[in-house]
């Protein structure tokens, strides 16, 4: 076995959302989903065996509670055989827990690093299945450009795979409205959303939208991609507002950015929103429009931080 292995994985933004679990223990979703991997946001993770009495996690140079990753490693021990405790040293270049899927890149990088440390076969489907157990969205972060997470019906059939490994010129402007930890975790939010009377209809529509999205990506039709992604995301957030204990990830600033994006689209610019479990807004556009659109947003919202991301690559070893 190797002494230390370092892997990097990028976060992803779901254009067709994962929002609800059919099996919470195995992280099997109620819908298949489709994402774009982002180049600007990623996690780098090094793993090594340690003689410490427990698994250790050092995140951004600070040792923190390792319960969640230790549970993940125990799952791997049960599957692949016992191995010593592990020291995990991770650098997270994603605003943590603010709607930018930091857990996706984190568990994808950890999975890849552990496969290297244990010298397991680098089978993409198996890597994705294991990453899924840490964080559902992590199943998609192993792949470059576009990935589909097939919802499946059990542990074996629920995994992500590369869909279209080409850069089609899609840009993502990220409006960082808050970097604070969100008040409602994704896990709890999904549970509540599934109590909405309209949730079943959203699930059915999502399956149809997935097929539309696949076609739009293959045709490199960014306007259609944006329109579908926006409708899917806003529908997801509507379930949160209609559930038995209504909640909302939107802040007033979130809504202002959403409204301004719609205004830009009406003015003839490619501009569409997608929003995950948090207040931050991702604005979908293309390479040709991003600079003009970014200037408009910075002028309208001087108090906000904006980043631009493009399609990112698959996991890699460093």
Coordinates of N, CA and C in Angstrom, one line a residue, residues 157-317:
X157 N -27.4 -0.1 -8.8 CA -27.9 0.6 -10.0 C -27.9 2.1 -9.8
X158 N -27.6 2.6 -8.7 CA -27.6 4.1 -8.5 C -26.2 4.6 -8.5
X159 N -25.8 5.2 -9.7 CA -24.4 5.7 -9.8 C -24.5 6.7 -10.9
X160 N -23.4 7.6 -11.0 CA -23.3 8.6 -12.0 C -22.3 8.1 -13.1
X161 N -22.4 8.7 -14.2 CA -21.5 8.4 -15.3 C -21.4 9.7 -16.2
X162 N -20.3 9.7 -16.9 CA -20.1 10.8 -17.8 C -21.2 10.9 -18.9
X163 N -21.7 12.1 -19.1 CA -22.7 12.2 -20.2 C -22.1 12.7 -21.5
X164 N -21.5 13.9 -21.4 CA -21.0 14.6 -22.5 C -19.7 15.3 -22.1
X165 N -18.6 14.7 -22.4 CA -17.3 15.2 -21.9 C -16.7 16.2 -22.8
X166 N -17.5 17.3 -23.1 CA -17.1 18.4 -24.0 C -17.4 19.7 -23.4
X167 N -16.6 20.7 -23.6 CA -16.9 22.1 -23.1 C -17.7 22.7 -24.2
X168 N -19.0 23.1 -23.9 CA -19.9 23.6 -25.0 C -19.9 25.2 -24.9
X169 N -19.0 25.8 -24.0 CA -19.0 27.2 -24.0 C -20.0 27.8 -23.0
X170 N -20.4 27.0 -22.0 CA -21.4 27.4 -21.0 C -20.6 28.1 -19.9
X171 N -21.1 29.2 -19.4 CA -20.4 29.9 -18.3 C -21.4 29.9 -17.1
X172 N -20.8 30.0 -15.9 CA -21.6 30.0 -14.7 C -21.1 31.2 -13.8
X173 N -21.9 32.2 -13.7 CA -21.6 33.3 -12.8 C -22.2 33.0 -11.4
X174 N -21.3 33.0 -10.4 CA -21.8 32.6 -9.1 C -21.9 33.9 -8.2
X175 N -23.1 34.2 -7.8 CA -23.3 35.3 -6.9 C -23.3 34.8 -5.5
X176 N -22.2 35.2 -4.8 CA -22.0 34.7 -3.4 C -22.7 35.6 -2.4
X177 N -23.9 35.3 -2.2 CA -24.8 36.1 -1.3 C -24.5 35.9 0.2
X178 N -24.1 34.7 0.5 CA -23.7 34.4 1.9 C -22.8 33.2 1.9
X179 N -21.7 33.3 2.7 CA -20.8 32.2 2.9 C -21.0 31.5 4.3
X180 N -22.1 31.9 5.0 CA -22.4 31.4 6.3 C -23.1 30.0 6.1
X181 N -22.9 29.2 7.2 CA -23.6 27.9 7.2 C -25.1 28.0 7.1
X182 N -25.7 27.3 6.2 CA -27.1 27.4 6.0 C -27.9 26.9 7.2
X183 N -29.0 27.4 7.5 CA -29.8 27.1 8.6 C -30.5 25.7 8.5
X184 N -30.8 25.4 7.3 CA -31.5 24.1 7.0 C -30.6 23.2 6.2
X185 N -30.2 22.1 6.7 CA -29.3 21.2 6.0 C -30.0 20.6 4.8
X186 N -29.2 20.2 3.8 CA -29.8 19.6 2.6 C -30.6 18.3 3.0
X187 N -30.1 17.5 3.9 CA -30.7 16.3 4.2 C -32.1 16.5 4.8
X188 N -32.2 17.5 5.8 CA -33.5 17.8 6.4 C -34.4 18.5 5.4
X189 N -33.8 19.4 4.6 CA -34.6 20.1 3.6 C -35.3 19.1 2.6
X190 N -34.6 18.1 2.2 CA -35.1 17.1 1.3 C -36.3 16.4 1.9
X191 N -36.1 16.0 3.2 CA -37.1 15.2 3.9 C -38.4 16.1 3.9
X192 N -38.3 17.3 4.2 CA -39.5 18.2 4.3 C -40.1 18.4 3.0
X193 N -39.3 18.7 2.0 CA -39.8 18.9 0.6 C -40.6 17.8 0.1
X194 N -40.3 16.6 0.5 CA -41.0 15.4 0.0 C -42.4 15.3 0.6
X195 N -42.8 16.2 1.5 CA -44.1 16.2 2.1 C -45.0 17.2 1.3
X196 N -44.4 17.9 0.4 CA -45.2 18.9 -0.4 C -46.3 18.2 -1.2
X197 N -47.5 18.6 -1.3 CA -48.5 18.0 -2.1 C -48.2 17.9 -3.6
X198 N -47.3 18.8 -4.1 CA -46.9 18.9 -5.5 C -45.6 18.2 -5.8
X199 N -45.0 17.6 -4.7 CA -43.7 17.0 -4.9 C -43.7 15.9 -6.0
X200 N -44.7 15.0 -6.0 CA -44.8 14.0 -7.0 C -44.8 14.5 -8.4
X201 N -45.5 15.6 -8.6 CA -45.6 16.2 -9.9 C -44.3 16.8 -10.3
X202 N -43.5 17.3 -9.4 CA -42.2 17.9 -9.7 C -41.3 16.7 -10.1
X203 N -41.4 15.6 -9.4 CA -40.5 14.4 -9.8 C -40.8 14.0 -11.2
X204 N -42.1 13.9 -11.6 CA -42.5 13.5 -12.9 C -42.0 14.4 -14.0
X205 N -42.1 15.7 -13.7 CA -41.7 16.7 -14.6 C -40.2 16.7 -14.8
X206 N -39.5 16.4 -13.7 CA -38.0 16.4 -13.7 C -37.5 15.3 -14.7
X207 N -38.2 14.2 -14.7 CA -37.8 13.1 -15.6 C -37.9 13.5 -17.1
X208 N -39.0 14.3 -17.4 CA -39.2 14.8 -18.7 C -38.1 15.9 -19.0
X209 N -37.8 16.7 -18.0 CA -36.8 17.8 -18.2 C -35.4 17.2 -18.4
X210 N -35.1 16.1 -17.8 CA -33.8 15.5 -18.0 C -33.6 15.1 -19.4
X211 N -34.6 14.5 -20.1 CA -34.5 14.2 -21.5 C -34.3 15.4 -22.3
X212 N -35.1 16.5 -22.0 CA -34.9 17.7 -22.7 C -33.5 18.3 -22.6
X213 N -33.0 18.2 -21.4 CA -31.7 18.8 -21.1 C -30.6 18.0 -21.8
X214 N -30.7 16.7 -21.9 CA -29.7 15.9 -22.6 C -29.7 16.3 -24.1
X215 N -30.8 16.5 -24.6 CA -30.9 16.9 -26.0 C -30.3 18.3 -26.2
X216 N -30.6 19.2 -25.3 CA -30.1 20.6 -25.4 C -28.6 20.7 -25.3
X217 N -28.0 19.9 -24.5 CA -26.6 19.8 -24.3 C -25.9 19.3 -25.6
X218 N -26.5 18.2 -26.1 CA -25.9 17.6 -27.3 C -26.0 18.6 -28.5
X219 N -27.0 19.5 -28.5 CA -27.2 20.5 -29.6 C -26.4 21.8 -29.2
X220 N -25.8 21.8 -28.0 CA -25.1 23.0 -27.5 C -26.0 24.2 -27.5
X221 N -27.3 24.0 -27.2 CA -28.3 25.1 -27.1 C -28.3 25.7 -25.7
X222 N -27.5 26.7 -25.5 CA -27.4 27.2 -24.1 C -28.7 27.9 -23.7
X223 N -29.4 28.6 -24.6 CA -30.7 29.2 -24.1 C -31.6 28.1 -23.6
X224 N -31.7 27.0 -24.3 CA -32.6 26.0 -23.9 C -32.2 25.3 -22.6
X225 N -30.8 25.1 -22.5 CA -30.3 24.6 -21.3 C -30.7 25.5 -20.1
X226 N -30.5 26.8 -20.3 CA -30.8 27.8 -19.2 C -32.3 27.8 -18.8
X227 N -33.2 27.7 -19.8 CA -34.6 27.8 -19.5 C -35.0 26.5 -18.8
X228 N -34.5 25.4 -19.2 CA -34.9 24.1 -18.5 C -34.3 24.1 -17.1
X229 N -33.1 24.4 -16.9 CA -32.4 24.4 -15.6 C -33.1 25.4 -14.7
X230 N -33.5 26.5 -15.1 CA -34.1 27.5 -14.3 C -35.5 27.0 -13.8
X231 N -36.3 26.5 -14.7 CA -37.6 26.0 -14.4 C -37.5 24.8 -13.4
X232 N -36.5 23.9 -13.6 CA -36.3 22.8 -12.7 C -35.9 23.3 -11.3
X233 N -35.0 24.3 -11.2 CA -34.6 24.7 -9.9 C -35.6 25.5 -9.2
X234 N -36.4 26.4 -9.9 CA -37.4 27.1 -9.2 C -38.5 26.2 -8.7
X235 N -38.8 25.2 -9.5 CA -39.7 24.2 -9.1 C -39.3 23.4 -7.8
X236 N -38.0 23.1 -7.7 CA -37.5 22.5 -6.5 C -37.7 23.4 -5.3
X237 N -37.4 24.7 -5.4 CA -37.6 25.6 -4.3 C -39.0 25.8 -3.9
X238 N -39.9 25.6 -4.9 CA -41.3 25.8 -4.6 C -41.8 24.6 -3.7
X239 N -41.2 23.5 -3.8 CA -41.6 22.3 -2.9 C -41.2 22.7 -1.5
X240 N -40.1 23.4 -1.3 CA -39.8 23.8 0.1 C -40.8 24.7 0.7
X241 N -41.4 25.5 -0.1 CA -42.4 26.5 0.4 C -43.8 25.9 0.6
X242 N -44.0 24.7 0.0 CA -45.3 24.1 0.0 C -45.4 22.9 0.9
X243 N -44.3 22.6 1.6 CA -44.2 21.3 2.4 C -44.9 21.6 3.7
X244 N -45.0 20.5 4.5 CA -45.7 20.6 5.8 C -45.2 21.6 6.8
X245 N -43.9 21.8 6.7 CA -43.2 22.8 7.6 C -42.4 23.7 6.7
X246 N -43.1 24.6 6.0 CA -42.5 25.4 4.9 C -41.2 26.2 5.4
X247 N -40.2 26.2 4.5 CA -39.0 26.9 4.7 C -38.5 27.4 3.3
X248 N -37.5 28.3 3.4 CA -37.0 28.9 2.1 C -35.5 29.2 2.3
X249 N -34.7 28.8 1.3 CA -33.3 29.1 1.2 C -33.1 30.5 0.6
X250 N -34.1 31.0 0.0 CA -34.0 32.4 -0.6 C -33.9 33.4 0.5
X251 N -33.0 34.4 0.3 CA -33.1 35.6 1.1 C -33.6 36.7 0.1
X252 N -33.8 37.9 0.7 CA -34.2 39.0 -0.1 C -33.2 39.3 -1.2
X253 N -32.0 39.2 -0.9 CA -30.9 39.4 -1.9 C -31.0 38.3 -3.0
X254 N -31.3 37.1 -2.6 CA -31.4 36.0 -3.6 C -32.5 36.4 -4.6
X255 N -33.6 36.8 -4.1 CA -34.7 37.1 -5.0 C -34.4 38.3 -5.9
X256 N -33.7 39.3 -5.3 CA -33.3 40.4 -6.1 C -32.4 40.0 -7.3
X257 N -31.5 39.1 -7.1 CA -30.6 38.6 -8.1 C -31.4 37.8 -9.1
X258 N -32.4 37.0 -8.7 CA -33.2 36.2 -9.6 C -34.0 37.2 -10.5
X259 N -34.6 38.2 -9.9 CA -35.4 39.2 -10.6 C -34.5 39.9 -11.7
X260 N -33.3 40.3 -11.2 CA -32.5 41.0 -12.2 C -32.0 40.2 -13.3
X261 N -31.8 38.9 -13.1 CA -31.5 37.9 -14.1 C -32.6 37.9 -15.2
X262 N -33.8 37.8 -14.7 CA -35.0 37.8 -15.6 C -35.0 39.1 -16.4
X263 N -34.7 40.2 -15.8 CA -34.7 41.5 -16.5 C -33.6 41.4 -17.6
X264 N -32.5 40.9 -17.3 CA -31.4 40.8 -18.3 C -31.8 39.9 -19.5
X265 N -32.5 38.8 -19.2 CA -33.0 37.9 -20.3 C -34.0 38.7 -21.1
X266 N -34.9 39.4 -20.5 CA -35.9 40.2 -21.3 C -35.3 41.2 -22.2
X267 N -34.1 41.7 -21.7 CA -33.3 42.7 -22.5 C -32.5 42.1 -23.6
X268 N -32.6 40.7 -23.8 CA -31.9 40.1 -24.9 C -30.6 39.3 -24.6
X269 N -30.3 39.3 -23.3 CA -29.0 38.6 -22.9 C -29.3 37.1 -22.5
X270 N -28.4 36.3 -22.7 CA -28.5 34.9 -22.2 C -28.3 35.0 -20.7
X271 N -29.3 34.8 -19.9 CA -29.2 34.9 -18.4 C -30.3 34.1 -17.8
X272 N -29.9 33.1 -17.0 CA -30.9 32.2 -16.4 C -30.3 31.8 -15.0
X273 N -31.2 31.5 -14.1 CA -30.7 31.1 -12.7 C -30.8 29.6 -12.5
X274 N -29.9 29.1 -11.6 CA -30.1 27.9 -11.0 C -29.6 28.0 -9.5
X275 N -30.3 27.4 -8.6 CA -30.0 27.6 -7.2 C -30.2 26.3 -6.4
X276 N -29.1 25.9 -5.7 CA -29.1 24.7 -4.9 C -29.6 25.0 -3.5
X277 N -29.3 24.2 -2.6 CA -29.8 24.3 -1.2 C -29.0 25.3 -0.5
X278 N -29.3 26.6 -0.7 CA -28.6 27.7 -0.1 C -29.0 29.0 -0.8
X279 N -28.5 30.1 -0.3 CA -29.0 31.4 -0.9 C -28.3 31.9 -2.1
X280 N -27.1 31.3 -2.4 CA -26.3 31.7 -3.6 C -27.0 31.4 -4.9
X281 N -26.8 32.3 -5.8 CA -27.4 32.2 -7.2 C -26.4 31.9 -8.2
X282 N -26.6 30.9 -9.0 CA -25.7 30.7 -10.2 C -26.4 31.1 -11.4
X283 N -25.8 32.0 -12.2 CA -26.4 32.6 -13.4 C -25.7 31.9 -14.6
X284 N -26.6 31.2 -15.4 CA -26.1 30.5 -16.6 C -26.1 31.4 -17.8
X285 N -25.0 31.4 -18.5 CA -24.8 32.2 -19.7 C -23.8 31.5 -20.6
X286 N -23.3 32.2 -21.6 CA -22.2 31.6 -22.4 C -21.0 32.5 -22.4
X287 N -19.9 31.9 -22.9 CA -18.6 32.6 -22.9 C -18.7 34.0 -23.5
X288 N -19.5 34.1 -24.6 CA -19.5 35.4 -25.4 C -20.3 36.5 -24.6
X289 N -21.1 36.1 -23.6 CA -22.0 37.0 -22.9 C -21.5 37.3 -21.5
X290 N -20.6 36.5 -21.0 CA -20.3 36.5 -19.5 C -19.7 37.8 -19.1
X291 N -18.8 38.4 -19.9 CA -18.2 39.7 -19.4 C -19.2 40.8 -19.3
X292 N -20.1 40.9 -20.3 CA -21.1 42.0 -20.3 C -22.0 41.8 -19.2
X293 N -22.5 40.5 -19.0 CA -23.4 40.2 -17.9 C -22.8 40.4 -16.6
X294 N -21.5 40.0 -16.4 CA -20.8 40.2 -15.1 C -20.7 41.7 -14.8
X295 N -20.5 42.5 -15.8 CA -20.4 44.0 -15.5 C -21.7 44.5 -15.0
X296 N -22.8 44.1 -15.6 CA -24.1 44.5 -15.2 C -24.4 44.1 -13.8
X297 N -24.1 42.9 -13.5 CA -24.4 42.4 -12.1 C -23.5 43.1 -11.1
X298 N -22.3 43.4 -11.4 CA -21.4 44.0 -10.4 C -21.8 45.5 -10.2
X299 N -22.4 46.1 -11.3 CA -22.9 47.5 -11.1 C -24.2 47.5 -10.3
X300 N -25.0 46.5 -10.5 CA -26.3 46.4 -9.8 C -26.1 46.0 -8.4
X301 N -25.2 45.1 -8.1 CA -25.0 44.6 -6.8 C -23.5 44.7 -6.3
X302 N -23.1 46.0 -6.1 CA -21.7 46.2 -5.7 C -21.3 45.6 -4.4
X303 N -22.3 45.2 -3.6 CA -22.0 44.6 -2.3 C -21.7 43.1 -2.3
X304 N -22.0 42.5 -3.5 CA -21.8 41.1 -3.6 C -20.5 40.7 -4.3
X305 N -20.1 39.5 -4.0 CA -18.9 38.9 -4.7 C -19.4 38.0 -5.8
X306 N -18.8 38.2 -7.0 CA -19.2 37.3 -8.2 C -18.0 36.6 -8.7
X307 N -18.1 35.3 -8.9 CA -17.1 34.5 -9.5 C -17.6 33.9 -10.8
X308 N -16.7 33.6 -11.7 CA -17.1 33.0 -13.0 C -16.4 31.7 -13.1
X309 N -17.2 30.7 -13.4 CA -16.7 29.3 -13.6 C -17.1 28.8 -14.9
X310 N -16.3 27.9 -15.5 CA -16.5 27.2 -16.7 C -16.5 25.7 -16.4
X311 N -16.6 24.9 -17.5 CA -16.7 23.5 -17.3 C -15.3 23.0 -16.7
X312 N -15.4 22.1 -15.8 CA -14.2 21.6 -15.1 C -14.0 20.1 -15.5
X313 N -12.8 19.6 -15.1 CA -12.4 18.3 -15.4 C -12.8 17.3 -14.4
X314 N -12.4 16.0 -14.7 CA -12.7 14.9 -13.9 C -11.7 14.9 -12.7
X315 N -11.9 14.0 -11.7 CA -11.0 13.9 -10.6 C -9.6 13.5 -11.1
X316 N -8.6 13.9 -10.3 CA -7.2 13.6 -10.7 C -6.4 13.4 -9.5
X317 N -5.3 12.7 -9.7 CA -4.3 12.4 -8.6 C -3.2 13.4 -8.8

